[in-house]
GROMACS .gro file of C-alpha atoms in nm:
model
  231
    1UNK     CA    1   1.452  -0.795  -2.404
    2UNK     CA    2   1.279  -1.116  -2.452
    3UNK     CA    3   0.938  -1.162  -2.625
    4UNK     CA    4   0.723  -1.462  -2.607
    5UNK     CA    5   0.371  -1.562  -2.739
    6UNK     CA    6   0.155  -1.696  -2.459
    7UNK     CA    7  -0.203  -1.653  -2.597
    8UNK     CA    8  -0.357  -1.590  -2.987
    9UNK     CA    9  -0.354  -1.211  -2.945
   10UNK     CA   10  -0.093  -1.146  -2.636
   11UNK     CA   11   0.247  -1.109  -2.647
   12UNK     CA   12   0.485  -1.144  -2.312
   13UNK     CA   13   0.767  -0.837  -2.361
   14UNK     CA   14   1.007  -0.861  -2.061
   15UNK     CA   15   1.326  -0.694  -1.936
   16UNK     CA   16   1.571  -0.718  -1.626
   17UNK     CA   17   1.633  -0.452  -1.341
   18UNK     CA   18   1.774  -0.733  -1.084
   19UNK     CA   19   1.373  -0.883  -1.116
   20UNK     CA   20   1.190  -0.925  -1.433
   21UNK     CA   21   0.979  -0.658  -1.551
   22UNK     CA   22   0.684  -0.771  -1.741
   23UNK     CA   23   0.458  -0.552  -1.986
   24UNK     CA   24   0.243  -0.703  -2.248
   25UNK     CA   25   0.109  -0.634  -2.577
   26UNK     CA   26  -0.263  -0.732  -2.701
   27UNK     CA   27  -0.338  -0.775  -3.028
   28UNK     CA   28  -0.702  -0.717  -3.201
   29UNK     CA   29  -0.841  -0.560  -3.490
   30UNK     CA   30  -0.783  -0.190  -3.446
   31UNK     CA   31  -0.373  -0.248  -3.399
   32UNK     CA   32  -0.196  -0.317  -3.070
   33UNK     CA   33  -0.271  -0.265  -2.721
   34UNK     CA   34  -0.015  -0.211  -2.471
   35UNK     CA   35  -0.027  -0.378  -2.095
   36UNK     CA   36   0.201  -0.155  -1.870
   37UNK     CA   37   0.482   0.090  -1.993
   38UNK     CA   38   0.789  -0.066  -1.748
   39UNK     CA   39   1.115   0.118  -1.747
   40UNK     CA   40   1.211   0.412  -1.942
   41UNK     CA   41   1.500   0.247  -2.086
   42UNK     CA   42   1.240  -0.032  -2.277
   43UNK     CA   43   1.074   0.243  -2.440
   44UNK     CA   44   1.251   0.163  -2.795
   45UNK     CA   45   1.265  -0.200  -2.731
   46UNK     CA   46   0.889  -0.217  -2.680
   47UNK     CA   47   0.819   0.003  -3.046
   48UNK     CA   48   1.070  -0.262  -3.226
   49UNK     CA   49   0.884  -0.556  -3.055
   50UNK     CA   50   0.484  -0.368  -3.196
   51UNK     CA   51   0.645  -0.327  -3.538
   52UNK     CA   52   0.743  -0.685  -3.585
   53UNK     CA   53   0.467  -0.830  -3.440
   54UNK     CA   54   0.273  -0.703  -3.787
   55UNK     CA   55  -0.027  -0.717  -3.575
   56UNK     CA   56  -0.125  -0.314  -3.633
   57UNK     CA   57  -0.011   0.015  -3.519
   58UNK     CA   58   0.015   0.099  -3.091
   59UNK     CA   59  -0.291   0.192  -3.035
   60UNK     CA   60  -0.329   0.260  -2.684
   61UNK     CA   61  -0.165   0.195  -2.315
   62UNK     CA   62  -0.364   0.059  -2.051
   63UNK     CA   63  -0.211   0.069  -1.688
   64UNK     CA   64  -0.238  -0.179  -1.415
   65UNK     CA   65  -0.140   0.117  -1.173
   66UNK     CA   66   0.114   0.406  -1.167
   67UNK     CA   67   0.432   0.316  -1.017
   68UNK     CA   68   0.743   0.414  -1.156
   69UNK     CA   69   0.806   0.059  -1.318
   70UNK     CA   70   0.479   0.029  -1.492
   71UNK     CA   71   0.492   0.397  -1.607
   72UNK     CA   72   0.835   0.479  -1.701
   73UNK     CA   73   0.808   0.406  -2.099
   74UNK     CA   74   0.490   0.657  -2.116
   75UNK     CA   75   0.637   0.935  -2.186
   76UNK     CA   76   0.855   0.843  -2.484
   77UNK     CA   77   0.585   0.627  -2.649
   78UNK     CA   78   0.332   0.890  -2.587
   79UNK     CA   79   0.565   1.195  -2.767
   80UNK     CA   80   0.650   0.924  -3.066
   81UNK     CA   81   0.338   0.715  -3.147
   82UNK     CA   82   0.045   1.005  -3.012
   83UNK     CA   83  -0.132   0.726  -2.792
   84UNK     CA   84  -0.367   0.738  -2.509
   85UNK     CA   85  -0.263   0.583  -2.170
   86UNK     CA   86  -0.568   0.491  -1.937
   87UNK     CA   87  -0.568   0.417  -1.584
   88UNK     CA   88  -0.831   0.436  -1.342
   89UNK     CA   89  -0.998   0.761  -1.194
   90UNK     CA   90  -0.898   0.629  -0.814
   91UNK     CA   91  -0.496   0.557  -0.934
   92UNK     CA   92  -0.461   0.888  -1.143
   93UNK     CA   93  -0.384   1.134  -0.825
   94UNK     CA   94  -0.120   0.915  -0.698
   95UNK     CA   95   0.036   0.884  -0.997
   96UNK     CA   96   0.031   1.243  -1.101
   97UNK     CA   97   0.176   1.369  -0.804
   98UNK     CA   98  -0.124   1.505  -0.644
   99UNK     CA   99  -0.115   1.258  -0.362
  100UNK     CA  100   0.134   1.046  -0.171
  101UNK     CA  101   0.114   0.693  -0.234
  102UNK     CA  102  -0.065   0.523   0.082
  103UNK     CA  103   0.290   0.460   0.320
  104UNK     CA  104   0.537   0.672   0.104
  105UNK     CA  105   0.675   1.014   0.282
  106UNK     CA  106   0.668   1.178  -0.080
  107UNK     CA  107   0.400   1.203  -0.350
  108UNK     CA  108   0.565   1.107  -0.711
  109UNK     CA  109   0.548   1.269  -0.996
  110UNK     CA  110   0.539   0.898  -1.242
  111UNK     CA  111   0.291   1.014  -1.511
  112UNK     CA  112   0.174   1.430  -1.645
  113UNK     CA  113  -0.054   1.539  -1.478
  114UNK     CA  114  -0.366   1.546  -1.792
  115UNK     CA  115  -0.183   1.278  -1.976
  116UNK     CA  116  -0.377   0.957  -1.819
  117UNK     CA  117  -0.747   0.934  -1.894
  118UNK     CA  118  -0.959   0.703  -1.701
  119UNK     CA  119  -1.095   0.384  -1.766
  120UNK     CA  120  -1.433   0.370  -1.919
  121UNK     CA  121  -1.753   0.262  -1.731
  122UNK     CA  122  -2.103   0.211  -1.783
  123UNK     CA  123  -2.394   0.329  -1.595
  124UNK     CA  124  -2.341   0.070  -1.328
  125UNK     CA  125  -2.007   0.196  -1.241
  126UNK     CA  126  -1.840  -0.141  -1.390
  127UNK     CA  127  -1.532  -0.104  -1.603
  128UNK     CA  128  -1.549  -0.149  -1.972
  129UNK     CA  129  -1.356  -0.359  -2.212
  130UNK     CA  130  -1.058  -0.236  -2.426
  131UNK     CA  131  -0.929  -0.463  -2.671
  132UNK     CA  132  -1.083  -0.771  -2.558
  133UNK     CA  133  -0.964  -0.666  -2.208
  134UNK     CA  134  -1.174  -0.672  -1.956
  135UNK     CA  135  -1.067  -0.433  -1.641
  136UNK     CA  136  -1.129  -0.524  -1.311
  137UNK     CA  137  -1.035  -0.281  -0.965
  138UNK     CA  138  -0.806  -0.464  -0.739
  139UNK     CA  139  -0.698  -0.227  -0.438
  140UNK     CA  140  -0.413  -0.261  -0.202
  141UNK     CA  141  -0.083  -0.270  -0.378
  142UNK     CA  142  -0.191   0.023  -0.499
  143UNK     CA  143  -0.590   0.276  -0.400
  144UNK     CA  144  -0.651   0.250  -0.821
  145UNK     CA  145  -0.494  -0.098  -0.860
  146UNK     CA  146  -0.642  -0.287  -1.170
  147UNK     CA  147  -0.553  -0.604  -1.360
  148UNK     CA  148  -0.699  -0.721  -1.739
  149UNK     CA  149  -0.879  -1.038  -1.807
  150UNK     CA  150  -0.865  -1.145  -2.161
  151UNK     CA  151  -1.163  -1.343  -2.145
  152UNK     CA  152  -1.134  -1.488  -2.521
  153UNK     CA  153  -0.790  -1.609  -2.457
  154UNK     CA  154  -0.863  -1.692  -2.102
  155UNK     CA  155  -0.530  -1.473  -1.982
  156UNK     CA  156  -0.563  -1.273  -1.674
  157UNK     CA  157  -0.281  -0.974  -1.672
  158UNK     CA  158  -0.246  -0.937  -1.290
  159UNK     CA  159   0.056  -0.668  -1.316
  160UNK     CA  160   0.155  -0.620  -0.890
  161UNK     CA  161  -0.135  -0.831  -0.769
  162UNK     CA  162   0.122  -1.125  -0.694
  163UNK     CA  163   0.445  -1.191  -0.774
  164UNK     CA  164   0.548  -1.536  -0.880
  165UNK     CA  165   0.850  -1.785  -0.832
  166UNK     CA  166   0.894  -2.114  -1.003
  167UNK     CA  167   0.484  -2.088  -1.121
  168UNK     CA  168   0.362  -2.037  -0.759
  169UNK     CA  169   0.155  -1.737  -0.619
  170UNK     CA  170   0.354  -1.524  -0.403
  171UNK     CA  171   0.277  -1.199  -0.247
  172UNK     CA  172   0.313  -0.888  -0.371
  173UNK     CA  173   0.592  -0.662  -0.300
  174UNK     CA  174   0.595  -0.578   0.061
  175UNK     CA  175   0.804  -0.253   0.057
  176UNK     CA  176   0.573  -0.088  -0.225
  177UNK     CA  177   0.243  -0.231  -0.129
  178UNK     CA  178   0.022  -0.012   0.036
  179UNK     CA  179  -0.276  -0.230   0.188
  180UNK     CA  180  -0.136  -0.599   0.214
  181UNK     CA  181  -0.489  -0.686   0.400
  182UNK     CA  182  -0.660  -0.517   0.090
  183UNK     CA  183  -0.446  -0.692  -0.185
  184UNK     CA  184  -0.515  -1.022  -0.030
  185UNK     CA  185  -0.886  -0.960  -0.037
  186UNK     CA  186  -0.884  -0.850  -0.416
  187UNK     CA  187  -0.674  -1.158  -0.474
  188UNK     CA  188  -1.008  -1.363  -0.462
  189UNK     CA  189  -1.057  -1.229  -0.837
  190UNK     CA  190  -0.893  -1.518  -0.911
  191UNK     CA  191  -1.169  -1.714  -0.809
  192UNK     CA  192  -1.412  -1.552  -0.956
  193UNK     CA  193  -1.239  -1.509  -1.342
  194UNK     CA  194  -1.077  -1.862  -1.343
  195UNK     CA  195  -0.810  -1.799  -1.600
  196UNK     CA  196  -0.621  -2.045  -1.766
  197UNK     CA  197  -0.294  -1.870  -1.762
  198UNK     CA  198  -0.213  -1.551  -1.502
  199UNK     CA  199   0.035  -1.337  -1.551
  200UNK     CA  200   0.251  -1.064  -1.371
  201UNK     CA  201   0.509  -0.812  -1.379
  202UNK     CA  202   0.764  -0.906  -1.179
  203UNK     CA  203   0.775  -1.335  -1.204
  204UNK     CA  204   0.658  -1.644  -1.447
  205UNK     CA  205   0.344  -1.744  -1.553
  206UNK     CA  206   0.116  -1.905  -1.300
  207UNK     CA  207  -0.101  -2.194  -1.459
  208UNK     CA  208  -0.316  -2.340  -1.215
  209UNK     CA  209  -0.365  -2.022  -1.032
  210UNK     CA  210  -0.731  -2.115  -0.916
  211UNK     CA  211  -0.613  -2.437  -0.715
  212UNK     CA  212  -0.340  -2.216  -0.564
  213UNK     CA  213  -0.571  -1.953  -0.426
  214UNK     CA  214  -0.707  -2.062  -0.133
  215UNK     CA  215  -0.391  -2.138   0.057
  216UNK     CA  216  -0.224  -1.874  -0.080
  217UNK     CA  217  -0.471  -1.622   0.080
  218UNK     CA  218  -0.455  -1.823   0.414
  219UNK     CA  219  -0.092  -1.823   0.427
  220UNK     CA  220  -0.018  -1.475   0.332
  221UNK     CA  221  -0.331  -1.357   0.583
  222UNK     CA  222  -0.110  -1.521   0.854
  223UNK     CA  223   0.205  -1.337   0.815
  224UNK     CA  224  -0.011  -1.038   0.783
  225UNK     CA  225  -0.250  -1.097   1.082
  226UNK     CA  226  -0.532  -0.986   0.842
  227UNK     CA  227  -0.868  -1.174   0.936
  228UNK     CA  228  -1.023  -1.286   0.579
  229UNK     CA  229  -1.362  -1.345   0.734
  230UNK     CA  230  -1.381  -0.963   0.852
  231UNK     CA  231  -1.161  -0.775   0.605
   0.00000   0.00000   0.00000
């Protein structure tokens, strides 16, 4: 497990299961927030990595979405450290079980059903910050889909929004994505946040993600025959 510093309060904790897995872990003045749960097996590697960081207890797991390899480190960290996990309201029946992922055969059982709560909002139906995280709902890989925008340290968390190779953009898994057409559309975040560094799950960092944007919408809405000016 390697752990790297990209921001002030972030920390980059990532594993290998034949593609990097990527969770992070937020620092602020209540203790430590984590970014994603990955595999089970990072569970103890991901407590070791909190309790050096010196940074505060774990305070808290937010979820980009519920798929097994965001998810599978919940239940350990939940019975050990008594932590809330948070996802949002739309993501939490898929990931309980209750309903079939959008193209899967099977629903899956990832999370309890009752453990997840979801995400805060205000009166305006906007998500509300968590630890200097701003959420922000990004269908199409997944229905609840959501990535975190730390806006102090300019760091957008994009979890399955893209995947990445050699600091470019790239598409998001095909085989587990459930609207491609939709996960291009809520790609133009991007745009709108401007961050200086993004991250995801499964790839590098992507640094100039804002001049990439553009033709990485076009080109992907090609392969996909998805119409941007209509979707």
């Amino acid at each position: 497990m390697k752990v790297e510093r990209i921001s002030e309060h972030i920390w980059s904790i990532r594993s290998w299961m034949l593609i990097p897995v990527h969770v992070w872990a937020v620092a602020d003045e209540e203790g430590v927030t984590l970014v994603d749960a990955g595999m089970p097996f990072m569970a103890k590697g991901i407590e070791n990595v909190v309790d050096q960081l010196g940074a505060g207890p774990l305070r808290r797991i937010l979820l980009t979405h519920g798929h097994s390899d965001h998810t599978g480190s919940v239940k350990a960290l939940v019975e050990r450290r008594s932590i809330p996990v948070y996802a949002h309201r739309t993501e939490i029946p898929y990931m309980e079980g209750q309903l079939p992922y959008p193209r899967r055969k099977k629903a899956e059982k990832n999370v309890t059903p009752g453990l997840a709560q979801a995400l805060g909002e205000n009166e305006h139906g906007q998500l509300m910050t968590v630890a200097g995280l701003r959420p922000y709902l990004t269908p199409g890989h997944s229905p609840g889909h959501v990535v975190y925008f730390h806006e102090e340290d300019q760091v957008l968390l994009a979890g399955d929004l893209f995947t990445s190779k050699k600091g470019k953009l790239h598409r998001p898994m095909p085989m587990f994505t459930a609207d491609m057409g939709e996960a291009i559309q809520s790609s133009a975040i991007v745009r709108e946040l401007a961050p200086r560094r993004l991250e995801v799950c499964h790839g590098g960092p992507v640094m100039n993600a804002v001049e990439q944007l553009d033709a990485y919408m076009e080109k992907t809405a090609r392969a996909y025959s998805v119409d941007l000016r209509t979707s």
